[in-house]
Amino acid sequence: MTGPPQDRPGESPGRQGGPPPFSGRQPRAVRSTLAVLEEVVAAGPGVTAKEISGALGLPPATTYRLLNLLVAEEYLVRLPDLRGFALGRRAARLALPAVTTLPTAARGVLEHLRGMVRWGVHLASFDGGQLRIVDPDPDHPPSDADLLARYPQVSALGRLLLAEQPDWRALVRDLRTFTAHTVASPDELTARLAEVTRDGLARQCGELRADRGCLAVAVRAPGDGRLVAGLALSGPAHRIADPDPELVEALRDHARRLEPLLA
């Protein structure tokens, strides 16, 4: 009869081929590390150590230690300006691969709209509850993609996403002010999102850049009406405040054309 293998004197179990057993504090440390990683995903690129520490209720020293570990293991990276963190190369292996190539027919719809207007035309996806620009207008580049992902409340595309949430606070961690026009009041943002739901049209006028604004409409799955993407026009802020109805109708029409192509 053969019994279980016995440790040799002076040899750790891990050296015999299996992982070493957890010590008493290790499960808690693993949970904290995963919570930090999850918080970076939820808050978006640029989240700071102080913000993570506050959100998770972790001591600053513990937070910095875990962040340094995740950076060393390439699950996180420090942004070039050293103001925050973003997901690193190895983090991409934790998620299912996203489809980044648009169907030819969808690209044709976007090019058609770009040929009709002199505004920037951008398409964003909302996979996983995150705003991601998947087809930026090459002739009218949108604002920094990291800013749009981190502060969805200051873009029309982001407001489409927030208006679908039971509570927008789940996706907005910081009502940061960028210009004198930025909506930074929770009550006012709630009112703006109610307008999006009522009108089926999101807008922002000079809230991220004082001279620019954008309009956006939803692209929904034909079967269940699920929000899958957003189609936006960006242009001069003063024209967003009172947009041309024909321009808005063109935007809606092209969003409807995209629905069977993106669902």
CSV table of C-alpha atoms in Angstrom, one decimal:
chain,number,residue,atom,x,y,z
A,1,MET,CA,0.0,0.0,0.0
A,2,THR,CA,1.4,3.3,-1.0
A,3,GLY,CA,0.7,6.4,1.2
A,4,PRO,CA,0.9,10.1,0.3
A,5,PRO,CA,4.4,11.5,-0.5
A,6,GLN,CA,6.2,12.7,2.6
A,7,ASP,CA,8.3,15.9,2.7
A,8,ARG,CA,12.0,15.4,3.0
A,9,PRO,CA,13.6,17.0,6.0
A,10,GLY,CA,14.6,20.6,5.1
A,11,GLU,CA,12.7,20.6,1.8
A,12,SER,CA,9.7,22.7,1.1
A,13,PRO,CA,6.6,21.1,-0.4
A,14,GLY,CA,6.8,23.5,-3.4
A,15,ARG,CA,10.1,22.0,-4.5
A,16,GLN,CA,8.4,18.6,-5.0
A,17,GLY,CA,6.4,19.9,-8.0
A,18,GLY,CA,3.3,21.4,-6.4
A,19,PRO,CA,2.6,25.0,-5.3
A,20,PRO,CA,3.4,25.8,-1.7
A,21,PRO,CA,0.4,26.0,0.6
A,22,PHE,CA,-1.1,29.4,1.5
A,23,SER,CA,0.0,30.9,4.7
A,24,GLY,CA,-2.5,32.5,7.0
A,25,ARG,CA,-2.4,36.0,5.4
A,26,GLN,CA,-1.9,35.1,1.8
A,27,PRO,CA,-5.6,34.7,0.8
A,28,ARG,CA,-6.3,38.2,2.1
A,29,ALA,CA,-3.4,39.6,0.2
A,30,VAL,CA,-4.6,37.9,-3.0
A,31,ARG,CA,-8.1,39.3,-2.6
A,32,SER,CA,-6.6,42.8,-2.0
A,33,THR,CA,-4.5,42.5,-5.1
A,34,LEU,CA,-7.4,41.5,-7.2
A,35,ALA,CA,-9.5,44.3,-5.8
A,36,VAL,CA,-6.8,46.8,-6.8
A,37,LEU,CA,-6.8,45.4,-10.3
A,38,GLU,CA,-10.6,45.5,-10.5
A,39,GLU,CA,-10.6,49.1,-9.3
A,40,VAL,CA,-8.3,50.2,-12.0
A,41,VAL,CA,-10.6,48.6,-14.6
A,42,ALA,CA,-13.7,50.2,-13.0
A,43,ALA,CA,-12.1,53.7,-12.6
A,44,GLY,CA,-10.4,53.7,-16.0
A,45,PRO,CA,-6.9,54.8,-17.1
A,46,GLY,CA,-5.3,57.5,-15.0
A,47,VAL,CA,-6.7,56.4,-11.6
A,48,THR,CA,-4.2,57.4,-8.8
A,49,ALA,CA,-3.0,55.4,-5.9
A,50,LYS,CA,-4.8,57.8,-3.5
A,51,GLU,CA,-8.1,57.2,-5.4
A,52,ILE,CA,-7.7,53.5,-5.2
A,53,SER,CA,-6.8,53.5,-1.6
A,54,GLY,CA,-9.8,55.6,-0.8
A,55,ALA,CA,-12.2,53.5,-2.9
A,56,LEU,CA,-11.1,50.2,-1.4
A,57,GLY,CA,-10.4,51.4,2.2
A,58,LEU,CA,-6.9,50.1,2.0
A,59,PRO,CA,-4.0,51.7,3.9
A,60,PRO,CA,-1.9,53.9,1.4
A,61,ALA,CA,1.3,51.8,2.2
A,62,THR,CA,-0.6,48.6,1.3
A,63,THR,CA,-2.0,50.1,-1.9
A,64,TYR,CA,1.4,51.3,-3.1
A,65,ARG,CA,2.9,47.9,-2.3
A,66,LEU,CA,0.2,46.1,-4.4
A,67,LEU,CA,0.4,48.6,-7.2
A,68,ASN,CA,4.2,48.2,-7.4
A,69,LEU,CA,3.7,44.4,-7.5
A,70,LEU,CA,1.2,44.7,-10.3
A,71,VAL,CA,3.4,47.1,-12.3
A,72,ALA,CA,6.4,44.7,-11.9
A,73,GLU,CA,4.3,41.8,-13.2
A,74,GLU,CA,3.1,44.0,-16.1
A,75,TYR,CA,-0.6,43.8,-15.2
A,76,LEU,CA,-0.5,47.6,-14.7
A,77,VAL,CA,1.6,50.4,-16.1
A,78,ARG,CA,2.4,53.8,-14.8
A,79,LEU,CA,1.1,56.4,-17.2
A,80,PRO,CA,3.9,58.6,-18.7
A,81,ASP,CA,3.0,61.7,-16.7
A,82,LEU,CA,3.2,59.5,-13.5
A,83,ARG,CA,-0.2,60.7,-12.4
A,84,GLY,CA,-1.9,57.4,-12.4
A,85,PHE,CA,-2.1,53.8,-13.6
A,86,ALA,CA,-3.6,51.9,-16.5
A,87,LEU,CA,-4.0,48.2,-17.4
A,88,GLY,CA,-0.8,46.6,-18.7
A,89,ARG,CA,0.1,44.1,-21.3
A,90,ARG,CA,-0.6,41.0,-19.3
A,91,ALA,CA,-4.0,42.3,-18.1
A,92,ALA,CA,-5.3,41.8,-21.7
A,93,ARG,CA,-4.9,38.1,-21.2
A,94,LEU,CA,-7.5,38.1,-18.5
A,95,ALA,CA,-10.3,39.1,-20.8
A,96,LEU,CA,-12.0,37.6,-23.9
A,97,PRO,CA,-10.6,39.1,-27.1
A,98,ALA,CA,-12.6,42.0,-28.3
A,99,VAL,CA,-13.6,42.3,-31.9
A,100,THR,CA,-11.8,45.4,-33.2
A,101,THR,CA,-12.3,45.1,-36.9
A,102,LEU,CA,-15.5,46.7,-38.1
A,103,PRO,CA,-17.4,45.0,-40.9
A,104,THR,CA,-16.8,46.6,-44.3
A,105,ALA,CA,-20.4,47.6,-44.6
A,106,ALA,CA,-20.2,49.4,-41.2
A,107,ARG,CA,-17.2,51.3,-42.4
A,108,GLY,CA,-19.1,52.2,-45.5
A,109,VAL,CA,-21.9,53.7,-43.4
A,110,LEU,CA,-19.4,55.8,-41.4
A,111,GLU,CA,-17.7,57.0,-44.6
A,112,HIS,CA,-21.0,58.0,-46.1
A,113,LEU,CA,-21.9,60.2,-43.1
A,114,ARG,CA,-18.4,61.7,-43.1
A,115,GLY,CA,-18.9,62.6,-46.7
A,116,MET,CA,-22.2,64.4,-45.9
A,117,VAL,CA,-21.0,66.6,-43.0
A,118,ARG,CA,-18.0,68.7,-42.1
A,119,TRP,CA,-18.0,67.5,-38.5
A,120,GLY,CA,-16.0,64.7,-36.9
A,121,VAL,CA,-17.8,61.3,-37.0
A,122,HIS,CA,-16.8,58.8,-34.4
A,123,LEU,CA,-18.0,55.3,-33.4
A,124,ALA,CA,-17.6,54.0,-29.9
A,125,SER,CA,-18.4,50.5,-28.4
A,126,PHE,CA,-19.6,50.0,-24.9
A,127,ASP,CA,-18.4,46.4,-24.3
A,128,GLY,CA,-18.0,45.6,-20.6
A,129,GLY,CA,-19.5,48.9,-19.6
A,130,GLN,CA,-16.5,50.9,-20.9
A,131,LEU,CA,-16.5,53.5,-23.6
A,132,ARG,CA,-14.0,52.7,-26.3
A,133,ILE,CA,-13.6,54.6,-29.6
A,134,VAL,CA,-13.4,51.9,-32.3
A,135,ASP,CA,-13.5,54.1,-35.4
A,136,PRO,CA,-12.2,57.7,-34.8
A,137,ASP,CA,-12.6,60.2,-37.6
A,138,PRO,CA,-9.1,60.4,-39.1
A,139,ASP,CA,-9.7,64.0,-40.4
A,140,HIS,CA,-11.1,65.2,-37.1
A,141,PRO,CA,-9.5,63.2,-34.3
A,142,PRO,CA,-11.5,62.9,-31.1
A,143,SER,CA,-10.3,63.9,-27.6
A,144,ASP,CA,-7.9,61.7,-25.8
A,145,ALA,CA,-9.3,58.2,-25.6
A,146,ASP,CA,-8.2,57.7,-22.0
A,147,LEU,CA,-10.0,60.8,-20.9
A,148,LEU,CA,-13.2,59.8,-22.6
A,149,ALA,CA,-13.0,56.4,-21.0
A,150,ARG,CA,-12.2,57.8,-17.5
A,151,TYR,CA,-14.7,60.6,-17.5
A,152,PRO,CA,-17.7,59.4,-19.5
A,153,GLN,CA,-19.9,62.2,-18.1
A,154,VAL,CA,-18.2,64.9,-20.2
A,155,SER,CA,-18.8,63.4,-23.6
A,156,ALA,CA,-22.0,62.8,-25.5
A,157,LEU,CA,-21.0,59.2,-26.1
A,158,GLY,CA,-20.3,58.6,-22.4
A,159,ARG,CA,-23.7,60.0,-21.5
A,160,LEU,CA,-25.3,57.4,-23.7
A,161,LEU,CA,-23.6,54.8,-21.6
A,162,LEU,CA,-24.4,56.4,-18.3
A,163,ALA,CA,-28.1,56.9,-19.2
A,164,GLU,CA,-28.5,53.1,-19.5
A,165,GLN,CA,-27.2,52.5,-15.9
A,166,PRO,CA,-29.5,52.0,-12.9
A,167,ASP,CA,-27.2,54.4,-11.1
A,168,TRP,CA,-24.6,56.4,-13.1
A,169,ARG,CA,-22.4,56.6,-10.0
A,170,ALA,CA,-21.3,53.0,-10.6
A,171,LEU,CA,-19.3,54.3,-13.6
A,172,VAL,CA,-18.4,57.8,-12.5
A,173,ARG,CA,-15.8,58.1,-9.8
A,174,ASP,CA,-14.8,61.7,-10.2
A,175,LEU,CA,-17.0,64.7,-11.3
A,176,ARG,CA,-13.9,66.5,-12.5
A,177,THR,CA,-14.2,70.0,-13.9
A,178,PHE,CA,-12.5,70.6,-17.3
A,179,THR,CA,-14.0,73.9,-18.3
A,180,ALA,CA,-16.4,76.5,-17.0
A,181,HIS,CA,-19.2,74.6,-18.7
A,182,THR,CA,-18.4,71.2,-17.3
A,183,VAL,CA,-21.3,69.6,-15.4
A,184,ALA,CA,-20.0,68.8,-11.9
A,185,SER,CA,-23.2,68.6,-9.9
A,186,PRO,CA,-24.7,65.2,-9.3
A,187,ASP,CA,-28.2,66.6,-9.6
A,188,GLU,CA,-27.5,68.4,-12.9
A,189,LEU,CA,-25.8,65.3,-14.3
A,190,THR,CA,-28.9,63.2,-13.4
A,191,ALA,CA,-31.1,65.8,-15.1
A,192,ARG,CA,-28.9,65.7,-18.3
A,193,LEU,CA,-29.0,61.9,-18.4
A,194,ALA,CA,-32.8,62.0,-18.1
A,195,GLU,CA,-32.8,64.2,-21.2
A,196,VAL,CA,-30.8,61.6,-23.0
A,197,THR,CA,-33.4,58.9,-22.1
A,198,ARG,CA,-36.3,61.2,-23.1
A,199,ASP,CA,-34.9,62.6,-26.4
A,200,GLY,CA,-32.7,59.7,-27.5
A,201,LEU,CA,-30.0,62.3,-28.1
A,202,ALA,CA,-27.0,63.0,-26.0
A,203,ARG,CA,-25.0,66.2,-26.1
A,204,GLN,CA,-22.3,68.2,-24.4
A,205,CYS,CA,-21.3,71.8,-25.2
A,206,GLY,CA,-17.7,72.8,-24.3
A,207,GLU,CA,-17.5,70.6,-21.2
A,208,LEU,CA,-14.3,68.9,-22.1
A,209,ARG,CA,-12.8,71.5,-24.4
A,210,ALA,CA,-14.4,75.0,-24.3
A,211,ASP,CA,-14.5,75.3,-28.1
A,212,ARG,CA,-15.8,71.8,-28.9
A,213,GLY,CA,-18.9,69.8,-28.4
A,214,CYS,CA,-20.6,66.6,-29.5
A,215,LEU,CA,-23.9,65.0,-30.2
A,216,ALA,CA,-24.5,61.2,-30.0
A,217,VAL,CA,-27.2,58.7,-30.6
A,218,ALA,CA,-27.4,55.0,-29.6
A,219,VAL,CA,-26.8,52.0,-31.9
A,220,ARG,CA,-28.9,49.2,-30.5
A,221,ALA,CA,-29.2,45.5,-31.2
A,222,PRO,CA,-32.3,44.9,-33.4
A,223,GLY,CA,-33.6,42.0,-31.4
A,224,ASP,CA,-33.5,43.2,-27.8
A,225,GLY,CA,-32.7,46.9,-28.0
A,226,ARG,CA,-29.5,46.4,-26.1
A,227,LEU,CA,-27.0,49.3,-26.3
A,228,VAL,CA,-24.0,48.1,-28.3
A,229,ALA,CA,-22.4,51.3,-29.7
A,230,GLY,CA,-22.7,55.1,-30.0
A,231,LEU,CA,-22.4,57.3,-33.1
A,232,ALA,CA,-21.2,60.8,-32.5
A,233,LEU,CA,-20.7,64.1,-34.3
A,234,SER,CA,-18.2,66.5,-32.9
A,235,GLY,CA,-17.9,70.1,-33.9
A,236,PRO,CA,-18.0,73.7,-32.7
A,237,ALA,CA,-19.6,74.0,-29.3
A,238,HIS,CA,-21.9,76.9,-30.2
A,239,ARG,CA,-23.5,74.7,-32.9
A,240,ILE,CA,-24.2,71.9,-30.5
A,241,ALA,CA,-26.4,74.0,-28.3
A,242,ASP,CA,-28.9,74.5,-31.1
A,243,PRO,CA,-28.1,71.7,-33.7
A,244,ASP,CA,-29.6,71.6,-37.2
A,245,PRO,CA,-32.5,69.2,-37.2
A,246,GLU,CA,-31.4,67.8,-40.5
A,247,LEU,CA,-28.0,67.1,-39.1
A,248,VAL,CA,-29.6,65.2,-36.1
A,249,GLU,CA,-31.8,63.2,-38.4
A,250,ALA,CA,-28.8,62.2,-40.6
A,251,LEU,CA,-27.1,61.1,-37.4
A,252,ARG,CA,-30.1,59.0,-36.4
A,253,ASP,CA,-30.5,57.5,-39.9
A,254,HIS,CA,-26.9,56.3,-40.0
A,255,ALA,CA,-27.1,54.9,-36.5
A,256,ARG,CA,-30.1,52.9,-37.6
A,257,ARG,CA,-28.1,51.6,-40.6
A,258,LEU,CA,-25.4,50.4,-38.3
A,259,GLU,CA,-27.7,48.4,-36.0
A,260,PRO,CA,-27.9,45.2,-38.1
A,261,LEU,CA,-24.2,45.4,-38.8
A,262,LEU,CA,-22.9,45.7,-35.2
A,263,ALA,CA,-25.2,43.7,-33.1
